[in-house]
CSV table of C-alpha atoms in Angstrom, one decimal:
chain,number,residue,atom,x,y,z
A,168,LYS,CA,-18.7,-1.6,7.4
A,169,ALA,CA,-16.6,-4.7,6.7
A,170,GLY,CA,-13.1,-4.1,5.4
A,171,VAL,CA,-11.3,-5.6,2.4
A,172,THR,CA,-11.0,-9.3,2.6
A,173,GLN,CA,-8.6,-11.6,0.9
A,174,THR,CA,-8.5,-15.3,0.5
A,175,PRO,CA,-6.7,-17.5,1.1
A,176,ARG,CA,-4.4,-15.9,3.6
A,177,TYR,CA,-1.5,-18.3,3.0
A,178,LEU,CA,-0.6,-20.5,0.0
A,179,ILE,CA,2.2,-22.8,-0.8
A,180,LYS,CA,2.8,-23.8,-4.4
A,181,THR,CA,5.6,-25.3,-6.5
A,182,ARG,CA,7.3,-23.9,-9.5
A,183,GLY,CA,5.3,-24.2,-12.7
A,184,GLN,CA,1.9,-24.3,-11.0
A,185,GLN,CA,-0.7,-21.5,-11.2
A,186,VAL,CA,-2.5,-19.8,-8.5
A,187,THR,CA,-5.6,-17.7,-8.1
A,188,LEU,CA,-6.1,-15.1,-5.3
A,189,SER,CA,-9.4,-13.5,-4.4
A,190,CYS,CA,-10.2,-10.0,-3.1
A,191,SER,CA,-13.6,-8.7,-1.9
A,192,PRO,CA,-13.6,-4.9,-1.6
A,193,ILE,CA,-15.4,-2.7,0.8
A,194,SER,CA,-19.1,-2.5,0.0
A,195,GLY,CA,-19.7,0.3,-2.5
A,196,HIS,CA,-16.1,0.5,-3.7
A,197,ARG,CA,-15.7,-0.1,-7.4
A,198,SER,CA,-12.0,0.1,-7.8
A,199,VAL,CA,-9.7,-2.7,-6.9
A,200,SER,CA,-5.9,-2.5,-7.1
A,201,TRP,CA,-3.3,-5.3,-6.6
A,202,TYR,CA,0.2,-4.9,-5.2
A,203,GLN,CA,3.1,-7.2,-4.7
A,204,GLN,CA,5.2,-6.8,-1.6
A,205,THR,CA,8.7,-8.4,-1.4
A,206,PRO,CA,11.7,-7.6,0.9
A,207,GLY,CA,13.8,-6.7,-2.1
A,208,GLN,CA,11.5,-4.7,-4.3
A,209,GLY,CA,9.0,-3.3,-1.7
A,210,LEU,CA,5.5,-2.6,-2.7
A,211,GLN,CA,4.9,-2.6,-6.4
A,212,PHE,CA,1.7,-1.9,-8.3
A,213,LEU,CA,0.3,-4.8,-10.4
A,214,PHE,CA,-3.0,-3.6,-11.9
A,215,GLU,CA,-6.2,-1.8,-11.2
A,216,TYR,CA,-9.8,-2.8,-12.1
A,217,PHE,CA,-12.9,-0.6,-12.2
A,218,SER,CA,-16.3,-1.8,-13.3
A,219,GLU,CA,-14.9,-5.0,-14.6
A,220,THR,CA,-12.3,-3.3,-16.8
A,221,GLN,CA,-8.6,-3.2,-16.3
A,222,ARG,CA,-7.7,0.5,-16.4
A,223,ASN,CA,-4.1,0.4,-15.4
A,224,LYS,CA,-1.3,-2.0,-15.3
A,225,GLY,CA,2.2,-2.0,-13.7
A,226,ASN,CA,5.4,-3.4,-15.1
A,227,PHE,CA,4.8,-7.1,-14.6
A,228,PRO,CA,5.0,-10.0,-17.1
A,229,GLY,CA,1.9,-11.4,-18.7
A,230,ARG,CA,1.9,-14.3,-16.3
A,231,PHE,CA,0.2,-12.0,-13.9
A,232,SER,CA,-3.4,-11.3,-14.8
A,233,GLY,CA,-6.6,-10.4,-13.1
A,234,ARG,CA,-10.3,-9.8,-13.5
A,235,GLN,CA,-13.2,-8.2,-11.8
A,236,PHE,CA,-16.7,-9.3,-11.4
A,237,SER,CA,-19.9,-7.4,-11.5
A,238,ASN,CA,-20.1,-7.3,-7.7
A,239,SER,CA,-16.6,-5.7,-7.7
A,240,ARG,CA,-14.9,-8.8,-6.3
A,241,SER,CA,-11.6,-9.3,-8.0
A,242,GLU,CA,-9.2,-12.2,-8.6
A,243,MET,CA,-5.7,-12.3,-9.7
A,244,ASN,CA,-4.0,-15.2,-11.3
A,245,VAL,CA,-0.3,-16.1,-11.7
A,246,SER,CA,0.6,-18.8,-14.1
A,247,THR,CA,3.8,-20.8,-14.4
A,248,LEU,CA,4.9,-19.8,-11.0
A,249,GLU,CA,8.6,-18.9,-10.4
A,250,LEU,CA,10.5,-18.8,-7.1
A,251,GLY,CA,10.6,-15.0,-7.4
A,252,ASP,CA,6.9,-14.8,-7.2
A,253,SER,CA,7.0,-15.6,-3.5
A,254,ALA,CA,5.5,-12.5,-1.9
A,255,LEU,CA,2.7,-10.9,0.0
A,256,TYR,CA,0.0,-9.9,-2.4
A,257,LEU,CA,-2.1,-7.0,-1.3
A,258,CYS,CA,-5.4,-5.9,-2.6
A,259,ALA,CA,-6.8,-2.4,-2.0
A,260,SER,CA,-10.2,-1.0,-2.7
A,261,SER,CA,-11.4,2.5,-3.2
A,262,LEU,CA,-14.4,4.3,-4.6
A,263,THR,CA,-13.0,5.7,-7.8
A,264,GLY,CA,-9.4,4.6,-7.9
A,265,LEU,CA,-7.9,7.9,-6.7
A,266,ALA,CA,-6.6,9.5,-10.0
A,267,GLY,CA,-7.0,13.0,-8.7
A,268,ASP,CA,-10.0,12.4,-6.5
A,269,SER,CA,-9.0,14.1,-3.3
A,270,THR,CA,-11.9,12.5,-1.4
A,271,ASP,CA,-10.8,9.0,-2.2
A,272,THR,CA,-8.5,6.7,-0.3
A,273,GLN,CA,-7.2,3.1,-0.9
A,274,TYR,CA,-8.0,0.7,1.9
A,275,PHE,CA,-5.9,-2.5,2.1
A,276,GLY,CA,-6.8,-6.1,2.9
A,277,PRO,CA,-4.6,-8.3,5.1
A,278,GLY,CA,-2.9,-9.9,2.0
A,279,THR,CA,-2.2,-13.4,0.7
A,280,ARG,CA,1.2,-14.7,1.5
A,281,LEU,CA,2.3,-16.9,-1.4
A,282,THR,CA,5.3,-19.2,-1.1
A,283,VAL,CA,6.7,-20.9,-4.2
A,284,LEU,CA,8.9,-23.9,-3.6
X,220,ALA,CA,7.2,10.6,-12.8
X,221,GLN,CA,6.3,10.4,-9.2
X,222,SER,CA,8.6,8.8,-6.7
X,223,VAL,CA,9.1,8.5,-2.9
X,224,THR,CA,12.2,8.3,-0.8
X,225,GLN,CA,12.1,7.3,2.8
X,226,LEU,CA,15.3,8.2,4.7
X,227,GLY,CA,16.4,5.4,7.1
X,228,SER,CA,15.2,1.9,6.7
X,229,HIS,CA,15.3,1.4,10.5
X,230,VAL,CA,14.6,3.9,13.2
X,231,SER,CA,14.9,3.2,16.9
X,232,VAL,CA,13.5,5.4,19.7
X,233,SER,CA,12.9,5.0,23.4
X,234,GLU,CA,9.4,4.9,24.7
X,235,GLY,CA,8.2,8.4,25.3
X,236,ALA,CA,10.6,9.9,22.8
X,237,LEU,CA,9.7,11.8,19.7
X,238,VAL,CA,9.1,9.8,16.6
X,239,LEU,CA,10.3,11.4,13.3
X,240,LEU,CA,10.1,9.4,10.1
X,241,ARG,CA,11.3,11.1,6.9
X,242,CYS,CA,9.7,11.1,3.5
X,243,ASN,CA,10.6,13.1,0.4
X,244,TYR,CA,8.6,12.9,-2.8
X,245,SER,CA,9.0,13.8,-6.4
X,246,SER,CA,5.9,14.7,-8.3
X,247,SER,CA,5.1,16.6,-11.5
X,248,VAL,CA,1.7,17.6,-10.3
X,249,PRO,CA,0.4,18.7,-6.9
X,250,PRO,CA,0.7,15.5,-4.9
X,251,TYR,CA,-1.6,13.5,-2.9
X,252,LEU,CA,0.5,12.0,-0.1
X,253,PHE,CA,-0.2,9.1,2.3
X,254,TRP,CA,1.3,7.4,5.3
X,255,TYR,CA,0.4,3.8,5.9
X,256,VAL,CA,1.5,1.5,8.8
X,257,GLN,CA,2.0,-2.2,8.5
X,258,TYR,CA,2.1,-4.5,11.6
X,259,PRO,CA,3.7,-8.0,11.2
X,260,ASN,CA,1.7,-10.3,9.0
X,261,GLN,CA,-0.9,-7.7,8.3
X,262,GLY,CA,-2.0,-5.4,5.5
X,263,LEU,CA,-1.5,-1.7,5.3
X,264,GLN,CA,-3.5,0.6,7.5
X,265,LEU,CA,-4.0,4.3,6.6
X,266,LEU,CA,-2.5,6.7,9.1
X,267,LEU,CA,-3.2,9.9,7.4
X,268,LYS,CA,-3.3,11.6,4.0
X,269,TYR,CA,-2.7,15.0,2.5
X,270,THR,CA,-4.6,16.2,-0.6
X,271,THR,CA,-5.2,20.0,-0.4
X,272,GLY,CA,-5.7,22.6,2.2
X,273,ALA,CA,-4.1,22.6,5.6
X,274,THR,CA,-0.5,21.4,5.4
X,275,LEU,CA,-0.4,19.9,8.9
X,276,VAL,CA,-2.4,16.7,8.8
X,277,LYS,CA,-3.5,14.8,11.8
X,278,GLY,CA,-4.0,11.1,11.7
X,279,ILE,CA,-4.8,8.2,13.9
X,280,ASN,CA,-2.9,7.1,17.0
X,281,GLY,CA,-1.4,10.5,17.6
X,282,PHE,CA,0.5,10.8,14.4
X,283,GLU,CA,0.7,13.8,12.3
X,284,ALA,CA,2.6,14.9,9.1
X,285,GLU,CA,3.4,18.3,7.6
X,286,PHE,CA,3.4,18.9,3.9
X,287,LYS,CA,6.3,21.2,2.9
X,288,LYS,CA,6.2,22.0,-0.8
X,289,SER,CA,9.4,23.9,-0.8
X,290,GLU,CA,11.2,20.9,0.7
X,291,THR,CA,9.1,18.3,-1.2
X,292,SER,CA,8.8,16.6,2.2
X,293,PHE,CA,6.0,14.9,4.1
X,294,HIS,CA,7.6,13.8,7.4
X,295,LEU,CA,5.6,11.8,9.9
X,296,THR,CA,5.9,12.7,13.6
X,297,LYS,CA,4.5,11.6,17.0
X,298,PRO,CA,5.4,13.5,20.2
X,299,SER,CA,5.7,10.4,22.4
X,300,ALA,CA,6.4,6.9,21.2
X,301,HIS,CA,4.5,4.0,22.6
X,302,MET,CA,5.6,0.3,22.4
X,303,SER,CA,2.6,-0.4,20.3
X,304,ASP,CA,3.9,2.0,17.6
X,305,ALA,CA,6.6,-0.6,16.6
X,306,ALA,CA,5.8,-1.4,13.0
X,307,GLU,CA,6.8,-0.6,9.5
X,308,TYR,CA,5.7,2.7,8.0
X,309,PHE,CA,5.3,3.5,4.4
X,310,CYS,CA,5.0,6.9,2.7
X,311,ALA,CA,3.2,6.9,-0.6
X,312,VAL,CA,2.2,9.3,-3.4
X,313,GLU,CA,-0.6,9.0,-5.8
X,314,GLY,CA,0.9,7.7,-9.0
X,315,GLY,CA,-1.1,9.9,-11.4
X,316,SER,CA,-2.9,7.0,-12.9
X,317,GLN,CA,-5.9,5.0,-11.8
X,318,GLY,CA,-5.5,2.9,-8.7
X,319,ASN,CA,-1.8,3.4,-8.5
X,320,LEU,CA,0.0,4.4,-5.3
X,321,ILE,CA,3.8,4.7,-5.4
X,322,PHE,CA,5.4,3.6,-2.2
X,323,GLY,CA,8.7,4.3,-0.5
X,324,LYS,CA,10.8,1.4,0.7
X,325,GLY,CA,9.4,1.7,4.2
X,326,THR,CA,10.9,2.5,7.6
X,327,LYS,CA,10.9,0.0,10.4
X,328,LEU,CA,10.3,1.7,13.7
X,329,SER,CA,11.5,0.0,16.9
X,330,VAL,CA,10.5,1.3,20.3
X,331,LYS,CA,12.8,0.5,23.3
X,332,PRO,CA,11.4,0.3,26.8
């Protein structure tokens, strides 16, 4: 079974631009979560999508948004980029999104490294 | 609210020595706990997880972790370190809401020859 894939793997943008990152989950997984990883803040939850609906959102400004398509693929968008948005963005997929399901697990993709200049 | 504390941002061991990475959690409900490993420039790979049942959990690559409710701990161990174990290790607890894992700050493991 193919794992979680993320594209692109690397991105360089300048302040003020916007960016779209893509995530393809493991086949059959309907939940996709996004995380931001930085040296200072560590791994922080951005949001989670299930069946094309955002069910949960972390504490990030509205510049960070996402969506999920009917095939469970997900995109996240960051508008008006700031220097502090430079990070590794990780996508994780699971069957149900955990939430008390002891049989479920999140599997992570390799990440997209975004550099904002 | 759930939280995770990993003691020691850097741990260094000699090849063949015991690996012990510490994790303490705070959770208002019975926790689901995870250990992930991250190699340079890669995503997170699941090592093992605890949900219910046996408190000693065996994972991949010879790692295991023991859930101790009385100590709110979930420490990761490996009897004999290998050079290939050098990586960053993250302990996580399910955040109690959909799709949300709460991670510790991570522990970078170095293995000396």
